[in-house]
Every structure is written in structure tokens, then in C-alpha cells.
XYZ file of C-alpha atoms in Angstrom:
486
model
C -16.010 16.709 17.657
C -16.476 17.095 13.899
C -14.032 20.016 13.890
C -11.519 18.129 16.020
C -11.689 15.117 13.726
C -10.644 17.427 10.885
C -7.530 18.238 12.962
C -6.673 14.592 13.678
C -3.564 14.790 11.428
C -2.216 17.774 13.400
C -1.183 16.745 16.951
C -0.079 20.288 17.802
C -3.574 21.597 16.983
C -5.164 18.901 19.155
C -2.793 19.801 21.986
C -3.874 23.451 21.758
C -7.524 22.434 21.616
C -7.165 20.361 24.794
C -6.041 23.513 26.642
C -8.983 25.724 25.612
C -11.277 24.695 28.475
C -12.390 21.642 30.416
C -15.208 20.886 27.998
C -12.720 20.681 25.104
C -10.076 18.696 26.972
C -11.748 15.276 26.974
C -12.696 15.062 23.254
C -9.279 16.413 22.230
C -7.460 13.899 24.424
C -9.586 11.072 23.025
C -8.170 11.822 19.576
C -4.630 12.425 20.842
C -4.534 8.985 22.455
C -6.429 7.181 19.697
C -3.058 6.149 18.247
C 0.006 5.233 20.343
C 3.569 4.423 19.293
C 5.865 2.449 21.612
C 9.552 2.453 20.677
C 11.552 1.886 23.867
C 11.320 0.850 27.490
C 12.028 4.440 28.562
C 9.058 5.660 26.523
C 6.856 2.997 28.093
C 7.851 4.135 31.601
C 7.279 7.788 30.750
C 3.820 7.105 29.368
C 3.002 4.839 32.296
C 3.825 7.610 34.789
C 1.617 10.057 32.887
C -1.309 7.649 32.786
C -1.311 7.244 36.570
C -3.155 10.554 36.741
C -5.271 9.820 33.672
C -6.179 6.129 33.952
C -9.025 6.166 31.433
C -7.191 7.604 28.430
C -6.017 4.272 27.020
C -9.613 3.142 26.578
C -9.653 5.507 23.544
C -6.666 3.833 21.874
C -7.766 1.961 18.768
C -4.360 1.806 17.047
C -1.111 0.581 18.601
C 2.257 0.671 16.829
C 5.193 -1.305 18.174
C 8.746 -0.507 17.048
C 11.569 -2.718 18.291
C 14.942 -2.765 16.591
C 18.252 -3.590 18.272
C 20.540 -1.322 16.231
C 20.029 2.397 15.548
C 18.137 2.410 12.315
C 15.919 4.744 10.330
C 12.831 2.758 9.439
C 12.702 3.661 5.764
C 9.200 4.624 4.633
C 7.654 4.372 8.093
C 6.153 7.751 8.883
C 4.271 8.654 12.035
C 0.644 9.364 11.167
C 0.500 11.727 14.141
C 3.607 13.857 13.577
C 4.532 13.212 9.944
C 8.112 12.473 10.970
C 10.187 9.464 10.056
C 10.296 6.790 12.719
C 13.581 5.918 14.387
C 14.375 2.878 16.448
C 17.313 1.288 18.177
C 18.291 -0.067 21.546
C 17.641 -3.065 23.708
C 14.567 -5.287 23.264
C 11.809 -4.136 25.612
C 8.555 -5.960 24.820
C 9.258 -8.571 27.509
C 9.963 -5.946 30.204
C 7.364 -4.861 32.805
C 7.014 -1.402 31.251
C 5.591 -2.724 27.986
C 3.683 -5.631 29.518
C 1.875 -3.272 31.896
C 0.001 -1.682 28.961
C -1.612 -4.921 27.869
C -4.611 -4.976 30.286
C -5.536 -1.380 29.397
C -5.101 -1.754 25.632
C -6.171 -5.302 24.842
C -9.894 -4.494 24.840
C -9.767 -1.310 22.749
C -7.017 -1.840 20.134
C -8.372 -2.812 16.714
C -5.349 -1.922 14.570
C -1.872 -3.260 15.369
C 1.286 -2.152 13.527
C 4.470 -4.151 14.134
C 7.871 -2.803 13.067
C 9.986 -5.499 14.685
C 13.379 -6.934 13.649
C 14.078 -9.665 14.585
C 10.978 -11.427 15.909
C 11.397 -13.184 19.263
C 9.248 -15.307 21.530
C 8.540 -12.134 23.529
C 7.151 -10.485 20.375
C 4.681 -13.285 19.789
C 3.746 -13.425 23.486
C 3.051 -9.681 23.478
C 0.947 -9.726 20.298
C -1.148 -12.738 21.300
C -2.790 -10.700 24.062
C -4.562 -8.458 21.514
C -7.223 -10.921 20.476
C -9.683 -8.323 19.177
C -7.346 -6.845 16.564
C -8.953 -6.519 13.130
C -6.103 -4.853 11.208
C -2.562 -6.237 11.355
C 0.401 -4.578 9.631
C 3.774 -6.285 9.759
C 6.842 -4.409 8.506
C 9.908 -6.582 8.193
C 7.812 -9.685 7.548
C 10.892 -11.581 6.355
C 11.848 -12.143 10.006
C 8.636 -14.083 10.759
C 8.495 -17.845 10.351
C 5.475 -19.590 8.861
C 4.869 -21.307 12.213
C 4.729 -17.956 14.025
C 2.454 -16.584 11.313
C 0.016 -19.451 11.827
C 0.077 -18.983 15.602
C -0.930 -15.351 15.123
C -3.878 -16.369 12.970
C -4.906 -18.904 15.572
C -5.121 -16.170 18.235
C -6.293 -13.074 16.315
C -9.544 -14.596 15.134
C -11.198 -11.250 14.277
C -8.562 -10.297 11.690
C -9.943 -9.076 8.365
C -7.204 -6.699 7.165
C -3.550 -7.789 6.758
C -0.510 -5.930 5.411
C 2.923 -7.516 4.906
C 5.915 -5.443 3.825
C 9.612 -6.173 3.455
C 10.988 -3.176 1.604
C 13.143 -1.649 4.346
C 14.941 -4.757 5.558
C 18.599 -5.714 5.366
C 19.168 -8.169 2.545
C 20.565 -11.569 3.587
C 24.128 -12.293 2.515
C 22.873 -15.121 0.331
C 19.358 -14.249 -0.889
C 19.199 -17.365 -3.075
C 19.655 -19.751 -0.149
C 17.236 -17.708 1.989
C 14.587 -17.927 -0.725
C 15.212 -21.653 -1.269
C 14.801 -22.290 2.453
C 11.492 -20.425 2.478
C 10.363 -22.357 -0.574
C 11.046 -25.643 1.227
C 9.135 -24.408 4.274
C 6.232 -23.526 2.002
C 6.215 -27.073 0.655
C 6.176 -28.476 4.200
C 3.655 -25.908 5.378
C 0.667 -27.920 4.146
C 1.540 -30.625 6.697
C 1.862 -28.049 9.479
C -1.504 -26.509 8.599
C -3.136 -29.934 8.594
C -1.965 -30.445 12.170
C -2.945 -27.023 13.457
C -6.423 -26.367 14.796
C -8.206 -23.582 12.971
C -11.818 -23.943 14.052
C -12.905 -21.178 11.663
C -10.707 -19.592 8.945
C -10.265 -15.846 9.269
C -12.314 -13.896 6.722
C -10.103 -11.389 4.914
C -11.567 -8.209 3.433
C -8.307 -6.391 2.662
C -4.787 -7.619 1.859
C -1.651 -5.542 1.208
C 1.565 -7.213 0.011
C 4.536 -4.871 -0.252
C 7.320 -6.724 -2.081
C 6.311 -10.009 -0.477
C 6.632 -12.363 -3.459
C 9.898 -13.725 -2.049
C 8.162 -14.911 1.149
C 6.514 -18.073 -0.219
C 6.068 -19.720 3.200
C 3.969 -16.798 4.458
C 2.017 -16.535 1.202
C 1.305 -20.261 1.338
C -0.257 -19.721 4.751
C -2.332 -16.797 3.471
C -3.591 -18.731 0.458
C -4.486 -21.903 2.384
C -8.232 -22.361 2.752
C -7.824 -23.894 6.216
C -6.356 -20.595 7.455
C -8.108 -17.881 5.448
C -11.499 -17.392 3.857
C -11.055 -15.161 0.784
C -14.642 -15.221 -0.445
C -15.089 -11.666 0.856
C -11.713 -10.219 -0.188
C -12.568 -6.852 -1.701
C -9.254 -4.953 -1.704
C -5.796 -6.131 -2.831
C -2.685 -3.931 -2.935
C 0.458 -5.339 -4.598
C 3.809 -3.586 -4.594
C 5.899 -5.675 -6.972
C 9.328 -6.640 -5.749
C 12.453 -5.708 -7.690
C 14.514 -8.508 -6.205
C 15.687 -11.101 -8.742
C 14.267 -14.037 -6.757
C 10.547 -14.466 -6.231
C 7.721 -16.908 -6.915
C 4.468 -16.005 -8.654
C 2.465 -19.095 -7.845
C 1.592 -18.142 -4.275
C 0.234 -14.731 -5.267
C -1.544 -16.423 -8.167
C -3.226 -18.742 -5.654
C -4.613 -15.653 -3.899
C -6.038 -14.418 -7.210
C -7.604 -17.797 -7.861
C -9.267 -18.053 -4.452
C -10.378 -14.456 -3.971
C -10.463 -13.038 -7.472
C -14.198 -13.228 -8.071
C -14.945 -11.113 -4.976
C -12.167 -8.579 -5.568
C -13.506 -5.081 -6.224
C -10.326 -2.963 -6.033
C -6.824 -3.858 -7.251
C -3.852 -1.533 -6.687
C -0.571 -2.341 -8.430
C 2.492 -0.332 -7.451
C 5.574 -0.477 -9.662
C 8.664 0.505 -7.624
C 10.964 3.289 -8.682
C 13.500 2.186 -11.262
C 17.041 3.510 -10.983
C 18.429 1.500 -13.881
C 17.331 -0.840 -16.629
C 18.212 -3.951 -14.654
C 15.526 -3.159 -12.114
C 13.156 -2.108 -14.874
C 13.572 -5.435 -16.668
C 12.714 -7.266 -13.452
C 9.504 -5.289 -13.171
C 8.715 -6.406 -16.701
C 8.689 -10.009 -15.514
C 5.457 -9.223 -13.696
C 3.864 -7.723 -16.803
C 4.946 -10.692 -18.898
C 3.577 -13.175 -16.381
C 0.195 -11.470 -16.046
C -0.404 -10.202 -19.583
C 1.368 -12.369 -22.202
C -1.438 -14.940 -22.327
C -4.803 -13.635 -21.006
C -6.292 -17.109 -21.265
C -3.767 -18.440 -18.736
C -3.194 -15.274 -16.730
C -4.280 -15.388 -13.059
C -6.053 -12.089 -13.770
C -8.768 -14.120 -15.498
C -10.215 -14.771 -12.019
C -10.906 -11.036 -11.498
C -14.403 -11.230 -12.924
C -15.919 -8.603 -10.636
C -13.157 -5.967 -10.534
C -14.536 -2.443 -10.415
C -11.526 -0.222 -9.708
C -7.932 -0.513 -10.927
C -5.168 1.772 -9.690
C -1.646 1.648 -11.147
C 1.123 3.533 -9.344
C 4.538 4.265 -10.854
C 7.168 5.127 -8.278
C 6.082 5.690 -4.684
C 5.873 8.437 -2.091
C 9.449 7.968 -0.831
C 11.004 6.725 -4.082
C 10.151 9.076 -6.907
C 10.739 7.745 -10.398
C 12.703 9.536 -13.109
C 11.333 7.351 -15.903
C 8.522 8.476 -18.227
C 5.196 6.764 -17.877
C 4.904 3.570 -19.961
C 1.250 3.156 -20.836
C 1.750 0.141 -23.122
C 2.417 -2.171 -20.175
C -0.623 -0.879 -18.356
C -2.830 -1.258 -21.413
C -1.749 -4.892 -21.541
C -2.719 -5.192 -17.883
C -6.154 -3.754 -18.652
C -6.724 -6.146 -21.537
C -5.823 -9.123 -19.333
C -8.625 -8.339 -16.866
C -11.902 -10.088 -17.785
C -14.155 -7.312 -16.490
C -12.816 -5.146 -19.320
C -14.255 -7.287 -22.094
C -16.581 -9.870 -20.563
C -19.443 -7.407 -20.181
C -20.334 -8.206 -23.788
C -21.032 -11.796 -22.768
C -23.147 -10.898 -19.724
C -26.872 -10.477 -19.814
C -28.463 -6.997 -19.925
C -29.132 -6.990 -16.171
C -25.542 -7.851 -15.233
C -23.499 -4.648 -15.205
C -20.559 -5.738 -13.010
C -17.552 -4.272 -14.800
C -14.522 -2.085 -14.249
C -15.702 1.501 -13.826
C -12.728 3.384 -12.328
C -9.152 3.469 -13.569
C -6.457 5.610 -11.988
C -2.848 6.113 -13.055
C -0.761 7.704 -10.314
C 2.813 8.712 -11.060
C 5.447 9.922 -8.605
C 7.976 11.961 -10.615
C 11.141 13.741 -9.570
C 12.527 16.686 -11.515
C 15.997 18.137 -11.100
C 18.343 15.552 -9.627
C 19.154 13.236 -12.559
C 20.589 13.776 -16.013
C 17.645 11.818 -17.405
C 15.020 14.072 -15.873
C 15.643 16.921 -18.298
C 14.331 14.720 -21.106
C 11.460 13.238 -19.115
C 8.790 15.629 -20.345
C 9.892 15.517 -23.956
C 9.633 11.725 -23.823
C 6.199 12.062 -22.253
C 5.036 14.357 -25.045
C 6.191 11.925 -27.703
C 3.769 9.361 -26.274
C 0.862 11.592 -27.323
C 1.903 11.839 -30.967
C 0.703 9.390 -33.669
C 3.395 7.101 -34.999
C 4.972 7.788 -38.396
C 3.084 4.852 -39.883
C -0.209 6.430 -38.800
C -0.753 4.166 -35.802
C -2.823 5.824 -33.110
C -1.063 6.812 -29.909
C -1.588 4.525 -26.949
C -3.661 7.107 -25.070
C -6.194 7.111 -27.917
C -6.312 3.330 -27.716
C -7.005 3.683 -23.997
C -9.785 6.174 -24.740
C -11.439 3.712 -27.148
C -11.120 0.887 -24.655
C -12.696 2.866 -21.824
C -15.521 4.061 -24.072
C -16.563 0.432 -24.601
C -17.276 -0.083 -20.902
C -20.980 0.561 -20.259
C -20.563 1.174 -16.527
C -17.324 3.160 -16.719
C -17.375 6.270 -14.536
C -13.910 7.783 -14.304
C -10.322 7.762 -15.536
C -7.871 9.877 -13.562
C -4.225 10.730 -14.135
C -2.640 11.943 -10.893
C 0.956 13.180 -10.986
C 2.863 13.882 -7.763
C 5.988 15.861 -8.605
C 8.974 16.502 -6.372
C 11.240 19.358 -7.421
C 14.895 18.908 -6.525
C 17.449 21.591 -7.314
C 18.926 24.919 -6.410
C 16.075 26.855 -7.994
C 12.864 24.995 -7.204
C 10.694 28.058 -7.913
C 11.979 28.343 -11.475
C 11.524 24.625 -12.013
C 7.998 24.865 -10.643
C 7.043 27.726 -12.979
C 8.473 25.848 -15.940
C 6.593 22.711 -14.936
C 3.281 24.604 -14.624
C 3.440 25.468 -18.321
C 4.428 21.934 -19.255
C 1.565 20.498 -17.224
C -0.906 22.728 -19.049
C 0.484 21.332 -22.298
C 0.212 17.805 -20.909
C -3.459 18.300 -19.961
C -4.220 19.620 -23.455
C -2.600 16.589 -25.063
C -4.351 14.135 -22.768
C -7.710 15.707 -23.598
C -6.896 15.719 -27.315
C -6.006 12.015 -27.268
C -8.993 11.008 -25.115
C -11.981 12.933 -26.557
C -14.578 10.258 -25.722
C -13.599 10.108 -22.075
C -13.386 13.906 -21.875
C -16.773 14.493 -23.493
C -18.477 12.197 -21.008
C -16.947 14.157 -18.108
C -15.052 11.082 -16.966
C -11.502 12.443 -17.400
C -9.518 13.910 -14.525
C -5.927 15.084 -14.936
C -4.198 16.702 -11.984
C -0.772 17.129 -10.470
C 0.670 18.187 -7.117
C 4.095 19.553 -6.292
C 5.918 18.597 -3.124
C 9.241 19.878 -1.872
C 12.485 17.989 -1.445
C 11.873 17.818 2.299
C 9.049 15.295 2.569
C 8.754 15.604 6.343
C 5.988 18.197 6.001
C 4.555 16.952 2.711
C 3.848 13.481 4.027
C 1.355 14.941 6.472
C -0.818 15.759 3.490
C -3.749 13.453 2.655
C -2.281 12.956 -0.855
C -0.093 10.248 0.653
C -3.000 8.506 2.369
C -4.532 5.742 0.278
C -8.246 5.684 1.097
C -9.334 3.295 -1.637
C -10.491 0.655 0.827
C -12.700 3.152 2.680
C -14.100 4.535 -0.559
C -15.032 1.074 -1.751
C -16.841 0.327 1.505
C -18.764 3.612 1.132
C -19.771 2.686 -2.420
C -20.910 -0.716 -1.240
C -22.978 0.874 1.529
C -24.571 3.273 -0.970
C -25.590 0.416 -3.208
């Protein structure tokens, strides 16, 4: 079983293992059916016919993914964890049909993780989901199609929820985004009345929350931040992918910081890829809001933060811009656990002890990319007026943290061009130079064996590369392990 678990990301290997002998078949099939994707009524019927001869297999299913989209559509960043391939959808709605409904009795007791890739949401969607009352992890892609009322009804039924993810980054933009946002803002204002009238006997206790470009969904964020609906005293993990849309509201995310900030142990901030300066300037609005005045910044509530991860670009949207450490230094300085350790007593050592910068870079497809590395190298040189480079400032800052354990710089590079091998060889030499400069600018961190600098190269075709664990964010699991160790 230990060996088979190592093969869980390779369905073809599990299929071969299930054919070795009868003793291997059952454990292999348990892993094969641990995660199921439903995307059409025809698929439901096909799986139903297969399960007639294997009625007990669905009892092993802990993760269920539902994809329902009327028009043929590639679902953006949605990648099958079992095959590594991009998910496709399209066709008639099917969740209300007998084929899909027949799975509910067999799956309702075992499913703990539910992924919903549904556009638009219907009454049949809600009716289907409400049967899975023991779900602990809920991921909603296309959250802009859910109303606040539906969102509250889900919370009223899925009382064991502790892990929620909302994403909107593959949806079709409304024709008038301003009016759509204004309507959601009005619903958020009225939502307090609706929550007063609803019957939440016990608020759900959230441990993990992921918001992927969700700042422009104020009605849903109002529900999440309302103490009658959620208990954030145990929120340990928060992942924010900042939106690049021109319309969004900070105050609802700020309310989450205020309510759950003291318990938060891990914060991940992802800055989307920037194709042009207009998008870049919008990203700066986040930095300005959170760093311009540390005394007023919502980050002041993060008194127990222990790990900070900043991502530039993302796995499906590689950035061509050089890394801007000045913004991230400002983010570090705005977090109380950076500097408040001086005010704590000698027995209180709660402070930030892991910082990771992860950069997704693309080399070869843009005119700007040729200058990317030269711009990077300039960041490691002292200014003409003798001012230290920002990386040296970072080194000094990290050295002041008594409990600091590790700083890591992780670069994921995608080579795009007619001669990827030549580009790769050239980049190897440049990366060696980059490592040398990082170590030269951060001697204190390097001497204490806390510095890690690494990079990985992926090909233009991400279909195979996305099967690699480098695209799996395991921060939440790592933090739970650390907590257990302590």
C-alpha cells in the first residue's frame, strides 16, 4: 500500500498494478476510485454500468468533482489530479437526471472533499450538493454564479466544513462589470438581515480558506466574514490570489483578517501574471492598501504568523516581469510578527520563521524576456549612492528574527522557443550566477544554513509537467504536521 500510494498521481501505473494478481487488485482499485470526476450524463451511465459488477468501489471515494457547463468550454486552470490533463466540459445539464442522482446514496457517506466546476448554478445544483452533508473540503470554481442566499444554504447543510476555496479566474466577464459589482455590493449590505433570519445553530469552524480573485464578490465574502456563519478562531491557512480586475472591495477581506488574523499561521499571496503596466498598477493597489500605513493595515492582526509565501505569476500564467522585492519587503514590514518579537517576553517566541518567494518565469516568447535576467542582476548591485541592495536589506531583516528557520527562493521556468535546449543551457549558467549573487547579498542567512535557492525548468507543453508535485501546494499539510510535532 505504501508503494501504491507513491503511484497515486499515475493512474496508468495503478491500472497496471490492479492487473498483477488478485491480492493487488483491491488496494489498487481503492486508490483508483478514491477520486471521481463527473462531467456528463453519458459518463454517469457508463460508470453506473461498471459499478453494477463492483458495488463496493464507491465506498473508497473521498473526493468528488462535478463539472457542468452548458457550452463547450476549456476550464482554464482546472487540471485533473488523476491524469494531469486539462478538464473539458460542455453539453446539457445532467445533475438533475437519474444517472447523476443514482450516485448519491453510494457517495454521500464517504465523500469528504467536493469540487464544483459549475456554470451557471441551478436549483438542481444546490439539491445535488446538499446530500453530501459530511463534506469537509469545498472548492467552488466559478463562484461568481452563486448567490449569497445559496451560499448560506450550503453552510446550513454542510456543517462539517472546515476548508473552503472560492475561485473566479476562468469565468466569462459580465458585459457591465461595474453594475454587476454594484449589485453584489448591495446584496452584501442586505446580507446581514438575511443572516439574522437564517438558523445557524453552530457556526462552521474554518481551518483553511482559499480566495482566488474573489475580492469582487462582496456578498459571498460578507457571508464568510459573518460570525453567525463562520468561526475563524481556528483559521490557520489563508491563500489569496489578488484580482487584476479594476473593481473590487478590500473591506470584506480585511474583515477576515480582523476576525481570524491572530490564529493565522500561514499566509500565501499570489500576484497574477502581468501582461502590461495597467494590470501591474492594479496589483499595486493591494500593496498600497496593505503596506502604506502599518498602523492601519489589516495585516496588524496577523500577530501569530509563522510562514509567508509570495508567488509571482502562476502555474498556467507565467510572468515575464522581473521580481520586484521592494513591494514584498514592504509586505514583510507590515506584518507584526516581523518586529513585535522585541516586545514579547523571553518565553514567547511566536514569530515568522519561514519566508518563501516563488516565481513563475517564462523565457523566449516576449521581447521583454531577453532583458529579464539583466534586470534581475541589477537588483543585486548596490545603488550609485551607496545604498544597499534590497536583498541585503532582506538579509538583515531576517537575521533579526530569533525563531527564523528558512528563506527559500524557488523559480519555475518555462522555456518557449524554437531551440529550448540552447535556452536551457544558457539559463543554467545564468542561474549559477544568480545563486552566487543571492548568497553574496544574504551572507547572514547563508551562514546560518537558512538559505535555499532553486529553480526548475518545465516545457511549453504543461500537460505532462503539471503532473509533477511542484505544482501541488502542500503548505496546509506541512503546517498541520508542524503543529502535530509541537
